[in-house]
Coordinates of N, CA, C and O in Angstrom, one line a residue:
M74 N -17.8 -52.0 14.7 CA -16.6 -50.9 13.9 C -16.4 -50.4 14.8 O -16.3 -49.2 15.8
S75 N -14.7 -50.6 14.8 CA -13.9 -50.5 15.6 C -13.0 -48.9 14.8 O -12.8 -48.6 13.4
T76 N -13.0 -47.8 16.1 CA -12.7 -46.6 15.1 C -11.2 -46.2 15.8 O -11.3 -46.0 17.1
S77 N -10.2 -45.6 15.3 CA -9.1 -45.8 16.2 C -8.9 -44.2 16.0 O -8.5 -42.7 14.9
S78 N -8.5 -43.5 17.1 CA -8.5 -41.4 17.0 C -7.1 -41.5 16.9 O -7.0 -40.0 16.5
T79 N -6.4 -42.0 16.9 CA -5.1 -41.6 16.5 C -4.6 -40.9 15.1 O -4.1 -40.1 14.9
P80 N -5.7 -41.5 14.1 CA -4.9 -41.0 12.2 C -6.2 -39.8 12.4 O -5.4 -38.9 11.4
L81 N -7.0 -39.7 12.7 CA -7.7 -38.6 12.8 C -7.5 -37.2 13.3 O -7.3 -36.1 12.8
P82 N -6.6 -37.4 14.3 CA -5.8 -35.8 15.1 C -4.4 -35.4 14.5 O -4.0 -34.6 14.3
K83 N -4.5 -36.8 13.9 CA -3.1 -35.9 12.9 C -3.0 -35.4 11.7 O -2.8 -34.8 11.7
R84 N -4.3 -36.1 11.1 CA -4.4 -35.6 10.0 C -5.1 -34.4 10.1 O -4.7 -33.3 9.5
R85 N -5.8 -33.5 11.0 CA -6.6 -32.7 11.3 C -5.3 -31.4 11.7 O -5.2 -31.0 11.0
R86 N -5.2 -32.0 12.3 CA -3.2 -31.1 12.6 C -2.6 -30.8 11.9 O -2.1 -29.7 11.4
R87 N -2.4 -31.8 10.4 CA -1.5 -31.9 9.0 C -2.4 -30.8 8.6 O -1.9 -29.6 7.9
S88 N -4.1 -30.9 8.6 CA -4.6 -29.8 7.5 C -4.9 -28.6 8.1 O -4.6 -27.7 7.7
W89 N -5.0 -28.5 9.4 CA -4.8 -27.4 10.4 C -3.4 -25.9 9.7 O -3.5 -24.9 9.9
W90 N -2.2 -27.1 10.0 CA -0.5 -26.6 9.6 C -0.7 -26.2 8.6 O 0.0 -25.1 7.5
R91 N -1.6 -27.2 7.1 CA -1.8 -26.6 5.8 C -2.1 -25.8 5.5 O -2.1 -24.5 5.2
R92 N -3.5 -25.2 6.4 CA -4.4 -23.7 6.2 C -3.3 -22.7 7.1 O -3.6 -21.6 6.0
L93 N -3.1 -22.9 7.7 CA -2.0 -21.8 8.0 C -1.0 -21.0 7.2 O -0.5 -19.6 7.6
A94 N 0.1 -22.3 7.0 CA 0.8 -21.6 5.9 C 0.2 -21.7 4.4 O 0.9 -20.0 4.1
W95 N -1.2 -21.4 4.5 CA -1.5 -21.0 3.1 C -2.0 -19.5 3.4 O -1.8 -18.6 2.5
I96 N -2.3 -19.5 4.5 CA -2.7 -18.2 4.8 C -1.4 -16.9 5.1 O -1.5 -16.0 4.6
V97 N -0.7 -17.8 5.8 CA 0.8 -16.9 5.7 C 0.8 -16.7 4.4 O 1.6 -15.7 3.8
L98 N 1.3 -17.1 3.4 CA 1.5 -17.2 2.0 C 0.8 -15.9 1.6 O 1.3 -15.2 0.7
I99 N -0.4 -16.3 1.6 CA -1.0 -15.1 0.6 C -0.9 -13.9 1.5 O -1.1 -12.8 0.8
L100 N -1.1 -13.8 2.4 CA -0.9 -12.4 3.4 C 0.5 -11.9 3.0 O 0.7 -10.4 3.1
G101 N 1.6 -12.8 3.2 CA 2.6 -12.3 2.5 C 3.0 -12.4 1.2 O 3.8 -10.8 0.6
A102 N 2.1 -12.8 0.2 CA 2.2 -11.9 -1.2 C 1.6 -11.0 -1.7 O 2.3 -10.3 -2.4
Y103 N 0.7 -10.5 -1.0 CA 0.1 -9.5 -1.1 C 0.5 -8.0 -1.3 O 0.5 -7.7 -1.2
P104 N 1.4 -7.9 0.2 CA 2.4 -6.7 0.2 C 2.8 -7.3 -1.0 O 4.1 -6.2 -1.4
S105 N 3.9 -7.7 -1.1 CA 5.0 -7.8 -2.1 C 4.3 -7.5 -3.7 O 5.1 -6.8 -3.9
V106 N 3.2 -7.9 -3.7 CA 2.7 -7.6 -5.1 C 2.3 -6.1 -5.1 O 2.7 -5.9 -5.7
V107 N 1.7 -6.1 -4.0 CA 1.6 -4.4 -4.3 C 3.1 -3.5 -4.1 O 2.9 -2.1 -4.9
L108 N 4.1 -3.5 -3.2 CA 4.9 -3.3 -3.5 C 6.0 -2.9 -5.2 O 6.5 -2.2 -4.7
T109 N 5.9 -4.4 -5.3 CA 6.5 -4.9 -6.8 C 5.8 -3.6 -7.5 O 6.6 -2.8 -8.4
Y110 N 4.4 -3.5 -7.8 CA 4.1 -2.6 -8.9 C 4.1 -1.2 -8.5 O 4.4 -0.4 -9.1
T111 N 4.1 -1.2 -7.1 CA 4.7 0.7 -6.8 C 6.0 0.6 -7.0 O 6.1 1.4 -7.9
W112 N 6.9 0.3 -6.7 CA 8.2 0.4 -7.2 C 8.3 -0.2 -8.5 O 9.4 1.2 -9.1
S113 N 7.6 -0.5 -9.6 CA 8.0 -0.4 -10.7 C 7.5 0.8 -11.5 O 8.2 1.1 -12.3
H114 N 6.9 1.6 -11.2 CA 6.3 2.6 -11.4 C 7.5 3.9 -10.9 O 8.0 4.8 -11.9
V115 N 7.5 3.9 -9.5 CA 8.5 4.8 -8.6 C 9.8 5.0 -9.3 O 10.4 6.0 -9.8
L116 N 10.4 3.6 -9.5 CA 12.0 3.4 -10.4 C 12.5 4.3 -12.0 O 12.9 4.6 -12.1
R117 N 11.2 3.8 -12.5 CA 10.5 5.0 -13.6 C 10.4 6.3 -14.0 O 10.0 7.0 -15.1
S118 N 10.0 6.8 -12.7 CA 9.5 8.0 -13.1 C 10.5 9.5 -12.5 O 11.5 9.0 -12.1
P119 N 10.6 10.5 -13.4 CA 11.0 11.5 -12.9 C 11.1 12.7 -12.6 O 11.9 13.5 -12.2
L120 N 10.0 12.3 -11.5 CA 10.1 13.1 -10.9 C 10.8 13.7 -9.6 O 11.3 12.3 -9.1
P121 N 11.1 14.6 -9.0 CA 12.3 14.5 -8.5 C 11.5 14.6 -6.7 O 10.2 14.3 -6.5
G122 N 12.1 14.4 -5.9 CA 11.9 14.7 -4.5 C 12.1 13.4 -3.5 O 10.2 12.8 -3.4
G123 N 12.4 12.1 -3.8 CA 12.2 11.0 -3.5 C 11.8 10.8 -2.1 O 11.0 10.1 -2.0
R124 N 12.1 11.5 -0.9 CA 11.6 11.8 0.4 C 11.3 13.1 0.4 O 11.7 14.2 0.2
H125 N 9.6 13.2 1.3 CA 8.7 14.4 0.9 C 9.0 15.1 0.2 O 8.2 16.3 0.3
G126 N 9.2 15.0 -1.0 CA 8.2 15.5 -2.3 C 7.7 14.5 -3.6 O 6.8 14.4 -2.9
P127 N 7.7 15.0 -4.3 CA 6.4 14.8 -5.3 C 6.6 13.4 -5.4 O 5.9 12.3 -5.8
L128 N 8.2 12.7 -6.4 CA 7.9 11.2 -5.8 C 7.5 10.6 -4.9 O 7.0 9.6 -4.9
D129 N 7.9 11.1 -3.7 CA 7.2 10.0 -2.5 C 5.7 10.5 -2.1 O 5.2 9.2 -2.5
A130 N 5.5 11.6 -3.1 CA 3.9 11.8 -3.0 C 3.1 10.6 -3.5 O 2.0 10.3 -3.7
Y131 N 4.1 10.6 -5.1 CA 3.2 9.8 -6.1 C 3.5 8.2 -5.5 O 2.2 7.1 -5.5
R132 N 4.7 7.5 -4.5 CA 4.7 6.7 -4.0 C 3.8 5.9 -3.3 O 3.1 5.2 -3.1
H133 N 3.4 6.9 -2.3 CA 1.9 6.8 -1.5 C 0.5 6.9 -2.2 O -0.1 5.7 -1.4
T134 N 0.5 7.8 -3.4 CA -0.7 7.5 -3.4 C -1.0 6.6 -4.4 O -2.0 5.8 -4.5
L135 N 0.3 5.7 -5.2 CA -0.1 4.6 -6.0 C -0.1 3.9 -5.4 O -1.3 2.7 -5.5
A136 N 0.8 3.4 -4.3 CA 0.5 1.9 -2.9 C -0.5 2.5 -2.6 O -1.5 0.9 -2.3
S137 N -1.3 3.1 -1.9 CA -2.7 2.9 -1.4 C -3.9 3.2 -2.3 O -4.7 2.2 -2.2
A138 N -3.8 3.5 -3.6 CA -4.8 3.0 -5.2 C -5.1 1.9 -5.1 O -6.0 1.6 -5.6
V139 N -3.9 1.1 -5.1 CA -3.8 -0.1 -5.5 C -4.4 -1.1 -4.3 O -5.3 -1.4 -4.9
V140 N -4.1 -0.6 -2.8 CA -4.8 -1.2 -2.0 C -5.9 -1.0 -1.2 O -7.0 -2.1 -1.4
A141 N -6.4 0.4 -2.1 CA -8.1 0.1 -1.8 C -8.9 -0.3 -2.7 O -9.9 -0.4 -2.9
Y142 N -7.8 0.0 -4.7 CA -9.3 -0.9 -5.5 C -8.6 -3.0 -5.4 O -9.9 -3.0 -5.6
T143 N -7.8 -3.4 -4.7 CA -7.5 -4.9 -4.1 C -8.5 -5.4 -3.2 O -8.8 -6.3 -3.1
L144 N -8.0 -4.0 -2.2 CA -8.8 -4.7 -1.0 C -9.9 -3.7 -0.7 O -11.5 -3.9 -0.7
D145 N -9.7 -2.6 0.2 CA -11.1 -1.5 0.1 C -9.9 -0.4 1.1 O -9.4 -0.6 1.4
A146 N -10.3 0.6 0.7 CA -10.3 1.9 1.6 C -10.2 1.8 2.8 O -9.0 2.7 2.8
R147 N -10.6 1.4 4.0 CA -10.2 0.8 5.4 C -9.5 0.3 5.2 O -8.8 1.0 6.6
A148 N -8.4 -0.6 4.6 CA -7.5 -1.3 4.8 C -6.3 0.2 4.6 O -5.5 -0.3 5.4
V149 N -6.7 1.0 4.3 CA -5.6 2.4 4.0 C -5.7 3.1 4.9 O -4.6 3.1 5.8
R150 N -6.8 3.3 6.0 CA -7.2 4.4 6.8 C -6.2 3.0 7.7 O -5.7 3.9 9.0
V151 N -5.8 1.6 7.9 CA -5.2 0.6 9.1 C -4.4 1.2 8.6 O -3.2 1.4 9.9
V152 N -3.9 1.4 8.1 CA -2.2 1.3 7.3 C -1.6 2.9 7.5 O -0.7 2.5 8.2
N153 N -2.6 3.6 7.9 CA -2.0 4.7 8.2 C -1.8 5.1 9.6 O -1.1 5.5 10.2
R154 N -2.5 4.4 10.4 CA -2.7 4.6 11.8 C -1.5 3.6 12.4 O -1.2 3.9 13.1
V155 N -1.2 2.0 11.4 CA 0.0 1.5 12.0 C 1.5 2.4 11.5 O 2.4 2.7 12.5
M156 N 1.5 2.9 10.8 CA 2.8 3.1 9.8 C 3.4 4.3 9.9 O 4.1 5.2 9.8
E157 N 2.0 5.4 9.9 CA 2.2 6.9 9.6 C 1.7 7.9 11.4 O 1.5 8.9 11.2
G158 N 2.1 6.9 12.1 CA 1.3 7.4 13.4 C 2.3 8.4 14.3 O 1.7 8.9 15.7
R159 N 3.2 8.9 13.6 CA 4.2 10.0 14.3 C 4.1 11.2 14.8 O 5.0 11.6 15.6
G160 N 3.4 11.4 13.9 CA 2.9 12.9 14.2 C 3.9 14.1 13.3 O 3.7 15.6 13.8
T161 N 4.7 13.5 12.4 CA 5.4 14.7 11.7 C 4.8 15.3 10.9 O 3.4 14.8 10.2
R162 N 5.8 16.5 10.1 CA 5.1 16.9 8.9 C 4.9 16.0 7.4 O 3.7 16.0 7.0
A163 N 6.1 14.8 7.4 CA 5.9 14.1 6.6 C 5.1 13.2 7.0 O 4.3 12.8 5.7
N164 N 4.8 12.8 7.8 CA 3.3 11.6 8.5 C 2.4 12.1 7.9 O 1.3 11.7 7.2
A165 N 2.1 13.7 8.3 CA 0.4 14.0 7.7 C 0.8 14.5 6.2 O -0.3 13.5 6.1
M166 N 1.4 14.6 5.6 CA 2.1 14.4 4.3 C 1.3 13.0 3.3 O 0.5 13.1 2.8
D167 N 2.1 11.9 3.8 CA 1.9 10.4 3.2 C 0.7 10.2 4.2 O -0.4 9.3 3.3
I168 N 0.3 10.8 5.2 CA -1.4 10.8 5.2 C -2.6 11.1 4.6 O -3.4 10.2 3.6
H169 N -2.4 12.4 4.4 CA -2.8 12.6 3.2 C -3.4 12.2 1.4 O -4.3 12.0 1.2
N170 N -1.9 12.2 1.2 CA -1.7 11.3 -0.2 C -2.3 10.0 -0.1 O -2.7 9.5 -1.4
N171 N -2.5 9.2 1.4 CA -2.7 7.9 0.8 C -4.2 7.8 1.0 O -4.9 6.9 0.5
L172 N -4.6 8.2 1.7 CA -6.3 8.8 1.3 C -6.8 9.1 0.0 O -7.7 8.6 -0.4
I173 N -5.7 10.2 -0.8 CA -6.3 10.4 -1.7 C -5.8 9.5 -2.7 O -7.0 9.0 -3.5
G174 N -4.9 8.2 -2.2 CA -4.8 7.2 -2.7 C -6.3 6.4 -2.9 O -6.7 5.7 -3.8
A175 N -6.2 5.8 -1.7 CA -7.5 5.4 -1.1 C -8.5 6.0 -2.3 O -9.6 5.0 -2.9
A176 N -9.0 7.0 -2.3 CA -10.0 7.9 -3.1 C -10.1 7.3 -4.6 O -10.7 6.9 -4.7
I177 N -9.0 7.3 -5.2 CA -8.6 7.3 -6.6 C -8.8 5.6 -6.8 O -9.5 5.3 -7.9
G178 N -8.3 4.8 -5.8 CA -8.5 3.4 -6.0 C -9.9 2.9 -5.6 O -10.1 1.6 -6.2
S179 N -10.7 3.4 -4.9 CA -12.3 3.0 -4.9 C -13.0 4.1 -5.8 O -14.3 3.2 -6.3
R180 N -12.4 4.6 -6.6 CA -13.8 4.8 -8.1 C -13.5 4.6 -9.0 O -13.9 4.9 -9.9
V181 N -11.9 4.2 -9.0 CA -11.4 3.5 -10.8 C -12.5 2.4 -11.4 O -12.2 1.6 -10.7
P182 N -12.7 2.4 -12.3 CA -13.5 1.1 -12.6 C -12.4 -0.1 -13.4 O -12.9 -1.4 -13.1
R183 N -11.2 0.3 -13.8 CA -10.3 -0.7 -14.1 C -9.1 -0.4 -13.6 O -8.7 0.9 -12.9
F184 N -8.3 -2.0 -13.0 CA -6.8 -1.6 -12.4 C -5.7 -0.5 -13.0 O -5.0 -0.2 -12.8
S185 N -5.7 -0.9 -14.7 CA -5.2 -0.2 -15.1 C -5.6 1.3 -15.4 O -4.8 2.2 -16.1
D186 N -6.5 1.8 -14.7 CA -6.7 3.1 -14.3 C -6.1 3.5 -13.1 O -6.0 5.3 -13.3
I187 N -5.7 3.0 -12.5 CA -5.0 3.4 -11.3 C -3.8 4.4 -11.6 O -4.0 5.5 -11.2
E188 N -2.5 3.5 -12.2 CA -1.9 4.6 -12.4 C -2.0 6.0 -13.4 O -1.7 6.9 -12.8
P189 N -2.4 6.0 -14.2 CA -3.1 7.0 -14.9 C -3.9 8.4 -13.9 O -3.2 10.0 -13.9
S190 N -4.6 7.7 -13.1 CA -5.3 9.1 -12.6 C -4.3 9.2 -11.2 O -4.3 10.8 -11.0
V191 N -3.3 8.5 -10.8 CA -2.3 9.2 -9.6 C -1.6 9.8 -10.6 O -1.2 10.8 -9.6
A192 N -1.1 9.6 -11.7 CA -0.4 10.2 -12.1 C -0.8 11.8 -12.5 O -0.1 12.8 -12.2
R193 N -2.2 12.4 -12.6 CA -2.8 12.8 -13.0 C -2.7 13.9 -11.4 O -3.0 15.0 -11.6
S194 N -3.4 13.4 -10.7 CA -3.6 14.0 -9.1 C -1.9 14.5 -8.3 O -1.6 15.3 -8.4
V195 N -0.8 13.5 -8.6 CA -0.1 14.3 -8.5 C 0.9 15.1 -9.3 O 1.5 17.0 -9.0
A196 N 0.2 15.5 -11.0 CA 0.9 16.3 -11.2 C -0.3 18.2 -11.4 O 0.5 18.6 -11.3
S197 N -0.7 17.2 -10.5 CA -1.5 18.7 -10.3 C -1.9 19.3 -8.5 O -2.4 19.7 -8.2
G198 N -0.7 18.4 -8.3 CA -0.5 18.9 -6.8 C 0.4 19.8 -6.4 O 0.6 20.6 -7.3
R199 N 1.0 20.3 -5.1 CA 1.4 21.2 -5.2 C 1.9 21.2 -3.1 O 1.7 20.1 -2.6
V200 N 3.1 21.9 -3.4 CA 3.5 22.1 -2.1 C 2.4 22.6 -0.6 O 1.6 23.7 -1.3
D201 N 2.3 21.9 0.4 CA 1.4 21.6 1.3 C 0.2 22.4 0.5 O -0.5 23.1 0.8
A202 N -0.6 21.3 -0.4 CA -1.8 21.8 -1.1 C -3.0 22.0 0.2 O -2.5 21.6 1.0
P203 N -3.2 23.3 -0.1 CA -4.6 23.3 0.7 C -5.9 22.8 0.8 O -6.4 22.8 1.4
S204 N -6.0 22.1 -0.2 CA -7.5 21.1 -0.3 C -6.9 19.9 0.0 O -5.9 19.0 -0.5
S205 N -7.7 19.6 0.4 CA -7.9 17.6 1.1 C -8.2 17.1 -0.1 O -7.7 15.5 -0.2
G206 N -8.3 17.3 -1.4 CA -8.2 15.8 -2.2 C -7.6 16.7 -3.8 O -7.2 16.1 -4.1
Q207 N -6.4 17.4 -3.0 CA -5.3 17.4 -4.0 C -3.6 17.2 -3.3 O -4.0 16.9 -2.4
T208 N -3.3 16.2 -4.3 CA -1.5 15.6 -3.4 C -1.0 16.8 -3.5 O -0.8 17.8 -3.7
T209 N 0.3 16.2 -2.3 CA 0.7 17.5 -1.6 C 2.4 17.1 -1.5 O 2.6 15.5 -1.3
W210 N 3.1 17.8 -1.4 CA 4.2 17.2 -0.7 C 4.8 18.6 0.5 O 4.6 19.6 0.1
L211 N 6.4 18.2 0.9 CA 7.0 19.3 1.7 C 7.4 20.1 0.3 O 8.1 19.9 -0.8
P212 N 8.2 21.5 1.0 CA 8.9 22.3 0.8 C 9.9 21.6 -0.1 O 11.0 20.9 0.3
P213 N 10.6 21.9 -1.4 CA 11.9 21.9 -1.6 C 13.4 21.4 -0.3 O 14.0 20.5 -1.1
D214 N 13.1 22.5 0.1 CA 14.4 22.8 1.1 C 14.7 21.3 1.9 O 15.8 21.1 2.6
E215 N 13.2 20.9 2.1 CA 13.1 19.4 3.1 C 13.0 17.7 2.2 O 13.1 17.0 2.7
W216 N 13.4 18.5 0.7 CA 13.3 17.3 0.3 C 14.5 16.4 0.3 O 15.7 17.0 0.9
K217 N 14.7 14.7 0.6 CA 15.8 14.3 0.9 C 16.1 13.7 -0.5 O 15.0 13.5 -1.4
D218 N 17.4 13.1 -0.4 CA 17.7 12.3 -1.8 C 17.3 10.8 -2.0 O 17.4 10.8 -0.9
G219 N 17.2 10.3 -3.3 CA 16.8 8.9 -3.4 C 15.8 8.8 -3.3 O 14.3 9.8 -3.1
V220 N 14.8 7.6 -3.8 CA 13.6 7.3 -3.4 C 13.0 6.5 -2.4 O 11.8 6.4 -2.8
A221 N 13.9 5.9 -1.6 CA 13.7 5.1 -0.7 C 13.7 5.4 0.8 O 14.1 7.1 1.3
W222 N 13.0 5.4 1.7 CA 12.8 6.1 2.5 C 14.1 6.9 3.4 O 14.2 7.0 4.1

């Protein structure tokens, strides 16, 4: 029985590249889905304060709730470490709201419950909220125009 080693390694290499391509595609698609869902709600929201205000708080809370629901709340903590580590008041606000979103995403029974729960959280939020369970934002004189970063 004669075996040729040439076709097998080539096939394995191709298979490895296909697996890698699928992994990259999936890893790239997930953030796109989360961002598309989040922005589809943010762009329809009447909330003011696109940066540092209630709309910013809504965006962070909603995206983090989706991530916690679909992956795990630990993923939100990783994102906080990577994206929000500059130590500004705005970063502290974002971290706070991301953790509230993670809590919401961890406790809602259905995906369709995420947005209404986040909306209620933001509706009961306030400037410099004193409670760790209350959505917060900066004072209006620190808000920036627009909905994007």
